[in-house]
Coordinates of C-alpha atoms in Angstrom, one line a residue:
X25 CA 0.0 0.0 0.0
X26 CA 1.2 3.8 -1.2
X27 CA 2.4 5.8 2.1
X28 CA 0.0 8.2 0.7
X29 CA -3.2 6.1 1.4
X30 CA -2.1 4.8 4.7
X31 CA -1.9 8.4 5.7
X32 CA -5.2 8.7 4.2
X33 CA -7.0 6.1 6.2
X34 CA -5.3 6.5 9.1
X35 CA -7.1 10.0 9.0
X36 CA -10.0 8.1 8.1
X37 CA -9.7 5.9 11.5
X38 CA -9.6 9.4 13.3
X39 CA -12.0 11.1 12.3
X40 CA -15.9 10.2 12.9
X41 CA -17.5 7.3 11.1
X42 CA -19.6 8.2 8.1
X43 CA -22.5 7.0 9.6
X44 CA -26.0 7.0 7.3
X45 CA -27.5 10.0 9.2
X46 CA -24.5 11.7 8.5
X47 CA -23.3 12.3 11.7
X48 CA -22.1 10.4 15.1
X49 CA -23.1 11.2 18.5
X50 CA -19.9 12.1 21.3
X51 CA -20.5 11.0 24.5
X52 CA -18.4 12.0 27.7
X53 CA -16.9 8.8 29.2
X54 CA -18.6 8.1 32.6
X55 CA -16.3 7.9 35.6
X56 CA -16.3 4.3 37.2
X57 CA -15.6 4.1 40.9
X58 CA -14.0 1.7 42.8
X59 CA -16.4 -0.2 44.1
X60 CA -17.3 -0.2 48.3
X61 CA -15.6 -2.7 50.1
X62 CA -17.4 -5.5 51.4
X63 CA -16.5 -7.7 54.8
X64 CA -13.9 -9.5 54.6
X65 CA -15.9 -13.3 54.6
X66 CA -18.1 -12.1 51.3
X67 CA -16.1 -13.0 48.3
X68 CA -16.9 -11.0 45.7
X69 CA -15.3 -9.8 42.0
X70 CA -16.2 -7.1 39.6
X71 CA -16.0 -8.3 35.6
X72 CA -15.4 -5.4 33.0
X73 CA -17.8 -6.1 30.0
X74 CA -17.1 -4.1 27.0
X75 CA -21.0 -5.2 25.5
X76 CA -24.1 -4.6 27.1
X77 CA -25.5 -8.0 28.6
X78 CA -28.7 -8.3 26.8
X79 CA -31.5 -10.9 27.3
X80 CA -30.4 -13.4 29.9
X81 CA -33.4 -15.3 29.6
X82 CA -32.4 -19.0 28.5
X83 CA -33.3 -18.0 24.7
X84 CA -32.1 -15.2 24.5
X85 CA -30.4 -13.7 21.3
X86 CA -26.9 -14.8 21.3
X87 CA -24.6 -11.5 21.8
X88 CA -20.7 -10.8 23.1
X89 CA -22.2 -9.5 26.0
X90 CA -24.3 -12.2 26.7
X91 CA -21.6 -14.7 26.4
X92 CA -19.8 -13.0 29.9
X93 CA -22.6 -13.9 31.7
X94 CA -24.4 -16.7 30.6
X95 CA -22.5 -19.6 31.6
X96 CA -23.1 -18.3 35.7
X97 CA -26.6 -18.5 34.8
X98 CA -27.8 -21.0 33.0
X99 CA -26.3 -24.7 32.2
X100 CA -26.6 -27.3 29.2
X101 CA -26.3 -30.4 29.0
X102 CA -22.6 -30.5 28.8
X103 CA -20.0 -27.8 28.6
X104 CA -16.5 -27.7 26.1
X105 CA -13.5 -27.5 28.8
X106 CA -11.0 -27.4 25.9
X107 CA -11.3 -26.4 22.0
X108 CA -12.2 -29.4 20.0
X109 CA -13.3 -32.0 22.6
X110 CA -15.5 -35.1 21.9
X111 CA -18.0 -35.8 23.7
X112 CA -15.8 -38.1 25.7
X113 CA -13.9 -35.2 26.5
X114 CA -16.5 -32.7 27.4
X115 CA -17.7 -31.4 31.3
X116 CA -21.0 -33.4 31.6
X117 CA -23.3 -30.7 33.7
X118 CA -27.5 -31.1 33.4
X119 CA -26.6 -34.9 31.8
X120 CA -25.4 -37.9 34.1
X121 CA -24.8 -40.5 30.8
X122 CA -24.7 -40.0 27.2
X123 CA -25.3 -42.9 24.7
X124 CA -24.6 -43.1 21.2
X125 CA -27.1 -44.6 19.4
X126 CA -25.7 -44.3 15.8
X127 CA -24.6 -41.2 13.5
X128 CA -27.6 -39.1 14.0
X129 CA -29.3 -40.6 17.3
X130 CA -28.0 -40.3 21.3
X131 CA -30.1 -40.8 24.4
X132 CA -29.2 -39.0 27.7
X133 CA -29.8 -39.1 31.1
X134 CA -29.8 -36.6 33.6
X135 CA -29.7 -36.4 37.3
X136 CA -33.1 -36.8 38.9
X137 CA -32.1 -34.3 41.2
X138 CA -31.9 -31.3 39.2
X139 CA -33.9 -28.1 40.9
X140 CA -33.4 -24.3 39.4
X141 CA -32.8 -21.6 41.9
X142 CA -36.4 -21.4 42.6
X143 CA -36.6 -24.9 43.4
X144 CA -38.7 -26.3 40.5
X145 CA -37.6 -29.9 39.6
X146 CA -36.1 -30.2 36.1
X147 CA -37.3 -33.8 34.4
X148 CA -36.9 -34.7 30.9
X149 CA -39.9 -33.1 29.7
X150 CA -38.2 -29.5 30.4
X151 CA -35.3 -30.4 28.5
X152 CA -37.2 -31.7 25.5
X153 CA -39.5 -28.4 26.2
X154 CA -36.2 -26.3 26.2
X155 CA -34.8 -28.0 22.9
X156 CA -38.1 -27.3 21.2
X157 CA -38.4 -23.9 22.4
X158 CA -34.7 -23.1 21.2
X159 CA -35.1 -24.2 17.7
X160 CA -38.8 -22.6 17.4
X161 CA -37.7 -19.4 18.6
X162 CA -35.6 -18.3 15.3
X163 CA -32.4 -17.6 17.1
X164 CA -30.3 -20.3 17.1
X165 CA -30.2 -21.5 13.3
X166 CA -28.0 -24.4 14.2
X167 CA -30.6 -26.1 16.7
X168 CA -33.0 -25.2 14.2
X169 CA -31.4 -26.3 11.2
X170 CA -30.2 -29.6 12.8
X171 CA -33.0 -31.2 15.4
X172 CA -34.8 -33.5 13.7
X173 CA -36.9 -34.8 16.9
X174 CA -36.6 -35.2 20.8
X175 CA -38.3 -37.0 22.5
X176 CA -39.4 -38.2 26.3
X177 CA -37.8 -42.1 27.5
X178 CA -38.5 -41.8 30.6
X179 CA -38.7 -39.4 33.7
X180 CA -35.0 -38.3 33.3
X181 CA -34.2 -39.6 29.7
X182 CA -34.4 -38.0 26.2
X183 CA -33.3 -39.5 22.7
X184 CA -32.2 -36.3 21.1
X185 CA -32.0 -37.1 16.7
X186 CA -30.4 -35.1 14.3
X187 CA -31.4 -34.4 10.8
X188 CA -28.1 -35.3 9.6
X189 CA -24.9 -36.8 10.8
X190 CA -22.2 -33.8 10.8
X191 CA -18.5 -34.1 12.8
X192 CA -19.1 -32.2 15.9
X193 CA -23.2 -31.2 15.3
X194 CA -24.0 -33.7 18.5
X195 CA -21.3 -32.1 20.9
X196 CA -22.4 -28.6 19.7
X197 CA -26.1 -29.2 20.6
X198 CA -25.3 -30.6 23.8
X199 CA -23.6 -27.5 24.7
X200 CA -25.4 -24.6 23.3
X201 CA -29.2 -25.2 24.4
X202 CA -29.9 -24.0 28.0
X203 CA -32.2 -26.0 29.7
X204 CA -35.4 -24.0 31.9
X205 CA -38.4 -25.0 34.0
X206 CA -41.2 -24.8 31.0
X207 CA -43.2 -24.0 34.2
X208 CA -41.3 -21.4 35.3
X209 CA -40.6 -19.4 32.0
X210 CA -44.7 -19.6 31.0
X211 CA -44.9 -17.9 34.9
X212 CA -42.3 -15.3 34.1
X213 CA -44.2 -12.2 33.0
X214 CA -41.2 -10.9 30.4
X215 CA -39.8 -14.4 29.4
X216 CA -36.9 -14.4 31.9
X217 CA -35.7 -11.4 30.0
X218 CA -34.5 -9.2 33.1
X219 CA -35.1 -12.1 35.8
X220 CA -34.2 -15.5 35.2
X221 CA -35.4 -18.5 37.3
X222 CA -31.3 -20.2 36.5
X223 CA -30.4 -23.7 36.7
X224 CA -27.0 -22.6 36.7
X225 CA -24.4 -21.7 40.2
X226 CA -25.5 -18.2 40.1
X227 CA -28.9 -16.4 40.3
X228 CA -29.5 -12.6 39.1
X229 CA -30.5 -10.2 42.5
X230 CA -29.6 -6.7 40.1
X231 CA -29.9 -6.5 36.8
X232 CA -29.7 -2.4 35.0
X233 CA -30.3 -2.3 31.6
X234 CA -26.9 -1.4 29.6
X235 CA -25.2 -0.9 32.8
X236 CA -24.9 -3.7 36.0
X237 CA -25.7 -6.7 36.6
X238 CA -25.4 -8.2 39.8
X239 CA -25.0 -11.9 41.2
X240 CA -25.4 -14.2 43.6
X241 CA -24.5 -17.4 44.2
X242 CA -27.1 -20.0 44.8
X243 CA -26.7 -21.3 48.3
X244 CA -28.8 -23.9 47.3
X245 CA -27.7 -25.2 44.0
X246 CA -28.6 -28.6 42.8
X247 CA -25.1 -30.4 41.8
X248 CA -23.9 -31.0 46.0
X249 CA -21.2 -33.7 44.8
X250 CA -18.2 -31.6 44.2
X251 CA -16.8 -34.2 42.3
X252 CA -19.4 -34.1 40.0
X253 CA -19.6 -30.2 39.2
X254 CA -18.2 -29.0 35.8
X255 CA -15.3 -26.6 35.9
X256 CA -17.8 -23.4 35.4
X257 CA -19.8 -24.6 38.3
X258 CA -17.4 -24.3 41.2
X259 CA -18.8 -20.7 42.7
X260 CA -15.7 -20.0 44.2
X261 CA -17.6 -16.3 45.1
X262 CA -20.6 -14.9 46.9
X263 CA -21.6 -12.4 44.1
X264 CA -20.0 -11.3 40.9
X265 CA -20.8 -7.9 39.4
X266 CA -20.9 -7.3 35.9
X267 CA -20.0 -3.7 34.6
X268 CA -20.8 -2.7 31.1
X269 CA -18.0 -0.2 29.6
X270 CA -17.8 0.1 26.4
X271 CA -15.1 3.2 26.2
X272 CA -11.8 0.8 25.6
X273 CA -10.0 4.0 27.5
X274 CA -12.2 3.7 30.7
X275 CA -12.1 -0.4 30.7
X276 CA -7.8 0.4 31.4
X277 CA -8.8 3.3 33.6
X278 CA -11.2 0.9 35.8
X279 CA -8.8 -1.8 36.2
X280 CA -5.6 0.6 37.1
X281 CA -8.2 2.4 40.0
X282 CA -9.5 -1.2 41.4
X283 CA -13.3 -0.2 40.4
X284 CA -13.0 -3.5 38.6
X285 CA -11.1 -6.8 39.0
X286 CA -11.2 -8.2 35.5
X287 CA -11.6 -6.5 32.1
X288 CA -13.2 -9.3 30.4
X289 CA -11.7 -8.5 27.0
X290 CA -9.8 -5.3 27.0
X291 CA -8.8 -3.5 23.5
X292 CA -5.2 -4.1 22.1
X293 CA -4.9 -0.2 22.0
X294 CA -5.1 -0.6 25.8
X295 CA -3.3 -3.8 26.9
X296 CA 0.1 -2.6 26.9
X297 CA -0.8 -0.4 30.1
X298 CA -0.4 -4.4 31.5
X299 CA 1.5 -6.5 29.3
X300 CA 4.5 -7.0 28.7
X301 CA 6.3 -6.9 25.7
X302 CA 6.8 -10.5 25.7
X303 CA 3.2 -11.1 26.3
X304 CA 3.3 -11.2 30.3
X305 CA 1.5 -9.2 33.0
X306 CA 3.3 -6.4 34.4
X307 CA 3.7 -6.5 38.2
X308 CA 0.2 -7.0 40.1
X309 CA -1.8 -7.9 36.5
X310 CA -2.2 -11.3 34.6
X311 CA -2.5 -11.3 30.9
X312 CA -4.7 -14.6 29.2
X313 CA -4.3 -14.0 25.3
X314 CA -6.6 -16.1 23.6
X315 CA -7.8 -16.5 19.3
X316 CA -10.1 -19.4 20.2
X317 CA -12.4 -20.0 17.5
X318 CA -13.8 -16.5 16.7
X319 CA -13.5 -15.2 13.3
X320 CA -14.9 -12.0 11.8
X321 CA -15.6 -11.3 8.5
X322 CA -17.6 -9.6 6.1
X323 CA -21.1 -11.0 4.9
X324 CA -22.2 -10.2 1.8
X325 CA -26.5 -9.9 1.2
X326 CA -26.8 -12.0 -1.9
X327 CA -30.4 -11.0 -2.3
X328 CA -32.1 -9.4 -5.1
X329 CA -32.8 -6.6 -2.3
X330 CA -29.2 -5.6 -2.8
X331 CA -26.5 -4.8 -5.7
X332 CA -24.5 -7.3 -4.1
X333 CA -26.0 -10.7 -5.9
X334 CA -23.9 -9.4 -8.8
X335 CA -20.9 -12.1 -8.0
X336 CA -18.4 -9.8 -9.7
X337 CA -19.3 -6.6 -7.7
X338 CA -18.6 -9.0 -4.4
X339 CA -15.1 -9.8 -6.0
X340 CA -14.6 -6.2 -6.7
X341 CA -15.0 -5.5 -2.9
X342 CA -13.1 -8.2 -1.8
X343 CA -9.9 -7.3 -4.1
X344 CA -10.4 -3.8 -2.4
X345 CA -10.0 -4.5 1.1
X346 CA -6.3 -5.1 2.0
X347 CA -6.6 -7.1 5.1
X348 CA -3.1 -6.9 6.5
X349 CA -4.3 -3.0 6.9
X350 CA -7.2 -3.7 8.3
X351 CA -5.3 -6.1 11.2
X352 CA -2.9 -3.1 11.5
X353 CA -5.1 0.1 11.4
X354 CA -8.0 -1.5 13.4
X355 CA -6.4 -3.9 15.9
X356 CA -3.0 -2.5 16.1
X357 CA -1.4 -5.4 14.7
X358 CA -3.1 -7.9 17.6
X359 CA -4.7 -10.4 15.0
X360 CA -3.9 -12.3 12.1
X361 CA -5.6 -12.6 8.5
X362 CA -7.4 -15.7 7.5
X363 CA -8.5 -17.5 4.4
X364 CA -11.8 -18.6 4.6
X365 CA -14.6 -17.8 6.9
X366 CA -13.7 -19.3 9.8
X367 CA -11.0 -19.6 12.9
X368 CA -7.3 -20.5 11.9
X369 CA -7.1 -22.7 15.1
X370 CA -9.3 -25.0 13.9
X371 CA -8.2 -29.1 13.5
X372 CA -9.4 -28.7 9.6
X373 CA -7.9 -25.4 8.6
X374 CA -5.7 -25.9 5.6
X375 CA -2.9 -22.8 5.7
X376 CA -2.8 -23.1 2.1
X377 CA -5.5 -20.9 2.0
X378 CA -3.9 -18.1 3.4
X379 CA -1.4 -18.0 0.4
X380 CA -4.1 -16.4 -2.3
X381 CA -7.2 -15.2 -0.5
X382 CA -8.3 -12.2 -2.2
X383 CA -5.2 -10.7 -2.7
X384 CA -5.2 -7.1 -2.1
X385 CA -5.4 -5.5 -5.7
X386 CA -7.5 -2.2 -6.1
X387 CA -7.0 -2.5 -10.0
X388 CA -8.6 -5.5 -10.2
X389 CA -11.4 -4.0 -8.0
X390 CA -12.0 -1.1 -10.0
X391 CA -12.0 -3.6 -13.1
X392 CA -14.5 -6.0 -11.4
X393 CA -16.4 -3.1 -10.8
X394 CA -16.9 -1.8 -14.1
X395 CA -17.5 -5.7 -15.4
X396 CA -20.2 -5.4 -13.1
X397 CA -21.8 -2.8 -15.1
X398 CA -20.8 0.4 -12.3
X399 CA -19.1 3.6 -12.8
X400 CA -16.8 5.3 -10.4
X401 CA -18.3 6.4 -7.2
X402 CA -22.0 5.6 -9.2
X403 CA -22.5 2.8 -6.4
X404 CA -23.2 3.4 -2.8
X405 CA -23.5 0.6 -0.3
X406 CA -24.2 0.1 3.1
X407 CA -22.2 -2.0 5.9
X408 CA -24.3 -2.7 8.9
X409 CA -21.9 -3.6 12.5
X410 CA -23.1 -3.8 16.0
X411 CA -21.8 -0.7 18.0
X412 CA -18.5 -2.1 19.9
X413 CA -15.2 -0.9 20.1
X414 CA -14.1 -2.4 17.3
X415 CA -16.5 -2.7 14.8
X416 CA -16.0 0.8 13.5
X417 CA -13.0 1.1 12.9
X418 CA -13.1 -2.0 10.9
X419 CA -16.0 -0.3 9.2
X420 CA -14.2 2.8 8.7
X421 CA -11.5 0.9 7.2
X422 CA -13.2 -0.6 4.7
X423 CA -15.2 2.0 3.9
X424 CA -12.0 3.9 3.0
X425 CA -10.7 1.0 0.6
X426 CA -13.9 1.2 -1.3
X427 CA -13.8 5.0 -1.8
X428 CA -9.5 4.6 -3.3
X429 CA -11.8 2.3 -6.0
X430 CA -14.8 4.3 -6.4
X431 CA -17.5 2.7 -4.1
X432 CA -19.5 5.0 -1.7
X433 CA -20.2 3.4 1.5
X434 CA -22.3 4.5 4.7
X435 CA -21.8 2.9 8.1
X436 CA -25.3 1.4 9.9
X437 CA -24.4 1.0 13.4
X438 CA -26.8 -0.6 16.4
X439 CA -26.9 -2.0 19.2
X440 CA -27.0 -5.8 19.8
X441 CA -30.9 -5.8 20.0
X442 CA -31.3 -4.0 16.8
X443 CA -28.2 -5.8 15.2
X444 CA -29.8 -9.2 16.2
X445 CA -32.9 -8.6 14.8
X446 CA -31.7 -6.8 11.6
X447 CA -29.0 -8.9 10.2
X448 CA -32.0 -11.1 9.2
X449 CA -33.8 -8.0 7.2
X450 CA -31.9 -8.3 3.5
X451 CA -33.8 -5.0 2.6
X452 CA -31.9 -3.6 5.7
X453 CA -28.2 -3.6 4.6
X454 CA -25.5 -4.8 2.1
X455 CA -22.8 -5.6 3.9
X456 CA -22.5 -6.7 7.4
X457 CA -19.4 -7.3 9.7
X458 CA -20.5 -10.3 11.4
X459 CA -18.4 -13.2 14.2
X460 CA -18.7 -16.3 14.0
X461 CA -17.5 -19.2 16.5
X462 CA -16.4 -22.8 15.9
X463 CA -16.1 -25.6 18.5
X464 CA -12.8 -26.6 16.4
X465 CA -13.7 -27.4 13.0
X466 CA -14.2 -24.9 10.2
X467 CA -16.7 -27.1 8.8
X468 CA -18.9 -26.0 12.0
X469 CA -18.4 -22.3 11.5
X470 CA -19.7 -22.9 7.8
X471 CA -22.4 -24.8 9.0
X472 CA -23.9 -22.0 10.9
X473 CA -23.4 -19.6 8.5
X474 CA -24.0 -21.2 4.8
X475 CA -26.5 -23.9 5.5
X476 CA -29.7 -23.0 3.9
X477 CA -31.6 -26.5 4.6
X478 CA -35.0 -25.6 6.2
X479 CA -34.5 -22.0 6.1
X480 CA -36.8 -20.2 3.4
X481 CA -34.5 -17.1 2.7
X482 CA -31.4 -19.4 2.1
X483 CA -28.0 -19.2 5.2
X484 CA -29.2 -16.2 7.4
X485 CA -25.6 -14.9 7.2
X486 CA -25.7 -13.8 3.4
X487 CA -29.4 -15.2 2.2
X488 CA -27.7 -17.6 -0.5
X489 CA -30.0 -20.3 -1.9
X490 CA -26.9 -22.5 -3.7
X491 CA -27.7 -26.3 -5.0
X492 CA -23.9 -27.1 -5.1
X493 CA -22.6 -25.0 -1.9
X494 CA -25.3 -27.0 0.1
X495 CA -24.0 -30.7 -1.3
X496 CA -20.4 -29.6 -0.9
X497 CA -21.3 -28.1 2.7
X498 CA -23.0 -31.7 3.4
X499 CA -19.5 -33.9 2.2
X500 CA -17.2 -31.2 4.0
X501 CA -19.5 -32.1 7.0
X502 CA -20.8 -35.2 7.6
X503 CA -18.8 -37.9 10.0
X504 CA -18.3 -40.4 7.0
X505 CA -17.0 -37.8 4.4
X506 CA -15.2 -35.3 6.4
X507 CA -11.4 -34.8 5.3
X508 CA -8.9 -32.7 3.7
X509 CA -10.3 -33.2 0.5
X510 CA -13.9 -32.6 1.1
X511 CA -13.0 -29.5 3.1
X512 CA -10.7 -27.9 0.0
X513 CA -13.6 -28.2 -2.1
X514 CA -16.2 -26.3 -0.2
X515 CA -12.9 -23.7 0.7
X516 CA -12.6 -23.5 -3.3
X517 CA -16.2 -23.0 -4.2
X518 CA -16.6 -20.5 -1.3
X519 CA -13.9 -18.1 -2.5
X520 CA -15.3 -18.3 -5.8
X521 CA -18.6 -17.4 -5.5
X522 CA -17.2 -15.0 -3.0
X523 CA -21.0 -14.9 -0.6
X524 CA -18.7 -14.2 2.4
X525 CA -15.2 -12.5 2.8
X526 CA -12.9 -13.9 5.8
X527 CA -11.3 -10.9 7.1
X528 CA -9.3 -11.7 10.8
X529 CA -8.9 -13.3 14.3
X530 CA -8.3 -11.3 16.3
X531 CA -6.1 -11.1 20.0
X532 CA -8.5 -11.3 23.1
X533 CA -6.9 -10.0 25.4
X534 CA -8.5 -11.0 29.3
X535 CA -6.7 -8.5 32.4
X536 CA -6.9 -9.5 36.0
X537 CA -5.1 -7.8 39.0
X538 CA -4.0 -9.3 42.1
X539 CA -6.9 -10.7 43.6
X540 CA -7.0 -13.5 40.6
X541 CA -4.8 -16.5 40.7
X542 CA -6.1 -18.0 37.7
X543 CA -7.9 -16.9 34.9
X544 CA -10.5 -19.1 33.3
X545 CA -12.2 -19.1 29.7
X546 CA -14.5 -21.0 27.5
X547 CA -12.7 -22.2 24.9
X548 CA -14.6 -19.7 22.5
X549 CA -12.5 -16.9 24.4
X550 CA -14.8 -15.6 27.1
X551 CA -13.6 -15.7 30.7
X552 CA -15.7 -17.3 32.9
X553 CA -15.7 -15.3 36.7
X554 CA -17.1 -18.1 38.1
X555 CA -15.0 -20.5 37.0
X556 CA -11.6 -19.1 37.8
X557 CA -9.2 -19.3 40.8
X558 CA -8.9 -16.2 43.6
X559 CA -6.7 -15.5 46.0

């Protein structure tokens, strides 16, 4: 890239997003402070969030907020300890035994002794009510996509069917569906929304909108064989207290003043005020760097409700965004490109892909373009993000490598709630910056985004209706006919068609001071307060 047009986009990064009103509000950063201090025999830690929390009922729409919380609250049937783990492998939680019937069918059994924190008795008939609910609700395409049936054995027994077999779809829907009293939710005047009846370690005794969320641990909670408790279920405290601050600046600020313990996923612009050059804590703060499984990348809206089903105007973007610059500009160098649309850590990820993804090129954009029947600075488009720290600076970025090759872009940012319920509008947007999480295999990122079986508007990431990408998604997944080979192809035909553009994973950085001896986390890069280790 010309020194000239770094200088030029770095000005872009400084200066306020384009946004489609025109204009972006500036808000004064609040002051956090340090929080009261309790007697000395209540254990209690303060989490930095940099997302608001959201819905914390057991369906909620899935958000980065939400993931900081959730596993306190609410528990599966079993929990990933490690990225990639069989079932073998996995923390068993709600389920005592699980039986493999064959590719598509397991039965499992949980405890008969399961109560939430309000003491209703979860039986097998909640969990099939919970699997139901989650795949009728709309938000979690996977469970929706992939449950073919559930069904009551006994008292404390389900057989669980998929529609398919697919490597890692049974461990996946073990872990992602939380499990409710159906009693208790149809009792819960706003769904569990703002108060949760939890099966989980932790129940909620504060929750501000945007702001705090308070909790408690369950005195009473159902697992009383320590043996038998999965790692996130140990309640090593009293109450945990979320904060939600989203100014990266003011996340450092709270940590160096003690108003929090743990900045849940502090920006790269910030870490260095604790880390090492050689990626340790400075003295009195631990550092946990993680990638885990979390891509980002671009989704294209393939619709006819946008310019972007013309295949060659989607190459012509991709050839225009340089994502070294974006790693650079946008994360300060804390990430690393990818090749496809998913996590470079996963088991399946062929590095040969790196090699010639997209290759930076504006001339070939600005030829693309014109083959696609567009004059310079003729075509605007739009790129919808969810408000974070990061998100627009990404946006920015790419906004200024579509202007150097004559595309006009406007920035749509919202907040989870509205991003959650837009990104599934295709007259809403044309672009949008979306995450997506794996388990370990690539083929499971894909899966969520690209599957269009039983979903009438085609994969909700980019709305593609696609014969062939749906058979070659099929062979790249399934348990008999997953391998190198079948993995390439879908890889190939991806990057062809170009519905999706792979852009980064990027460095999560988790900060702790003194009071943590060990810092915990999900696999998928969230740190777990309830879970870790204190001194």
């Amino acid at each position: 890239m010309k020194k000239a047009t770094i200088l030029v986009l770095l000005a872009v990064l400084l200066a306020p997003a384009v946004f489609a009103n025109g204009k972006q509000e500036t808000k004064t950063p609040s002051v956090i402070t340090p929080q009261a201090a309790l007697p000395s025999n209540v254990r209690s830690i303060v989490v930095g969030i940099p997302e608001e929390f959201g819905d914390l009922s057991p369906f909620g729409g899935n958000s980065a907020g939400r993931n900081y919380v959730k596993y306190n609250l609410w528990e599966t049937l079993a929990v990933y300890s490690a990225f990639g783990q069989t079932i073998d492998e996995m923390d068993l939680i709600l389920a005592k035994d699980v039986q493999i019937i064959n590719d598509v069918t397991s039965r499992i059994t949980i405890y008969d002794y399961i109560y939430d924190s309000e003491g209703n008795h979860i039986t097998a008939n909640d969990v099939k009510w919970s699997y139901e609910q989650a795949a009728a609700c709309g938000l979690f395409q996977k469970v929706t996509t992939n449950l073919k049936s559930i069904k009551v054995v006994d008292n404390y027994t389900v057989e669980l069917v998929l529609k398919k077999d697919a490597i890692g779809m049974l461990e996946y829907m073990l872990s992602y569906v939380a499990i409710a009293s159906q009693k208790a939710y149809k009792s819960s005047p706003d769904k569990m929304s703002t108060k949760p009846v939890t099966t989980g370690p932790y129940k909620v005794i504060q929750a501000i909108s945007g702001s705090k969320l308070v909790l408690q641990k369950n005195a009473d909670y159902w697992q009383k064989d320590p043996s038998k408790r999965a790692y996130i279920a140990k309640q090593p405290l009293d109450t945990i207290t979320f904060l939600v601050i989203k100014e990266p600046a003011q996340m450092a600020i709270a940590l160096e003043t003690g108003a929090i313990d743990i900045a849940s996923n502090i920006e790269p612009s910030e870490v260095s005020r604790f880390m090492n050059p050689d990626g340790t804590g400075k003295n009195g703060y631990q550092v946990s760097n993680s990638y885990g499984g979390m891509a980002t990348m671009l989704n294209f809206n393939c619709s006819d409700a946008s310019p972007l089903s013309n295949e060659l105007l989607r190459k012509a973007v991709c050839y225009a965004i340089d994502q070294k610059g974006i790693v650079e500009g946008a994360l300060r160098g804390h990430g690393t490109p990818i090749g496809t649309c998913a996590s470079n850590v996963s088991s399946d990820y062929n590095p040969e892909w790196d090699v010639d993804y997209y290759n930076y090129n504006p001339q070939k954009a600005k030829e693309l373009l014109a083959k696609a029947g567009y004059k310079p600075n003729e075509l605007t488009l739009s790129i919808m993000i969810q408000q974070t720290a990061e998100f627009p600076m990404v946006a920015q970025l790419i906004q200024a490598y579509l202007a150097d090759v004559g595309i006009k872009a406007t920035i749509l940012a919202y907040d989870n709630a509205l991003f959650s319920q837009y990104r599934f509008q295709p007259d809403l947007f044309d672009m949008m910056i979306s995450i997506m999480g794996t388990s370990d295999y690539v083929v499971s990122a894909w899966d969520l985004q690209f599957n269009g079986a039983d979903t009438p508007k085609g994969a909700s990431a980019c709305f593609v209706k696609d014969l062939k990408l749906q058979e070659l998604l099929d062979r790249a997944k399934g348990i008999h006919t997953h391998n190198q080979k079948t993995v390439n192809a879908f890889a190939d035909y991806l990057e062809e068609k170009a519905y999706s553009y792979g852009l980064y994973v990027k460095s999560n950085y988790c900060v702790a001071n003194s009071k943590v001896a060990k810092i915990v986390r999900h696999p998928f890069g969230h740190v777990i307060a309830g879970a870790c280790s204190y001194r």
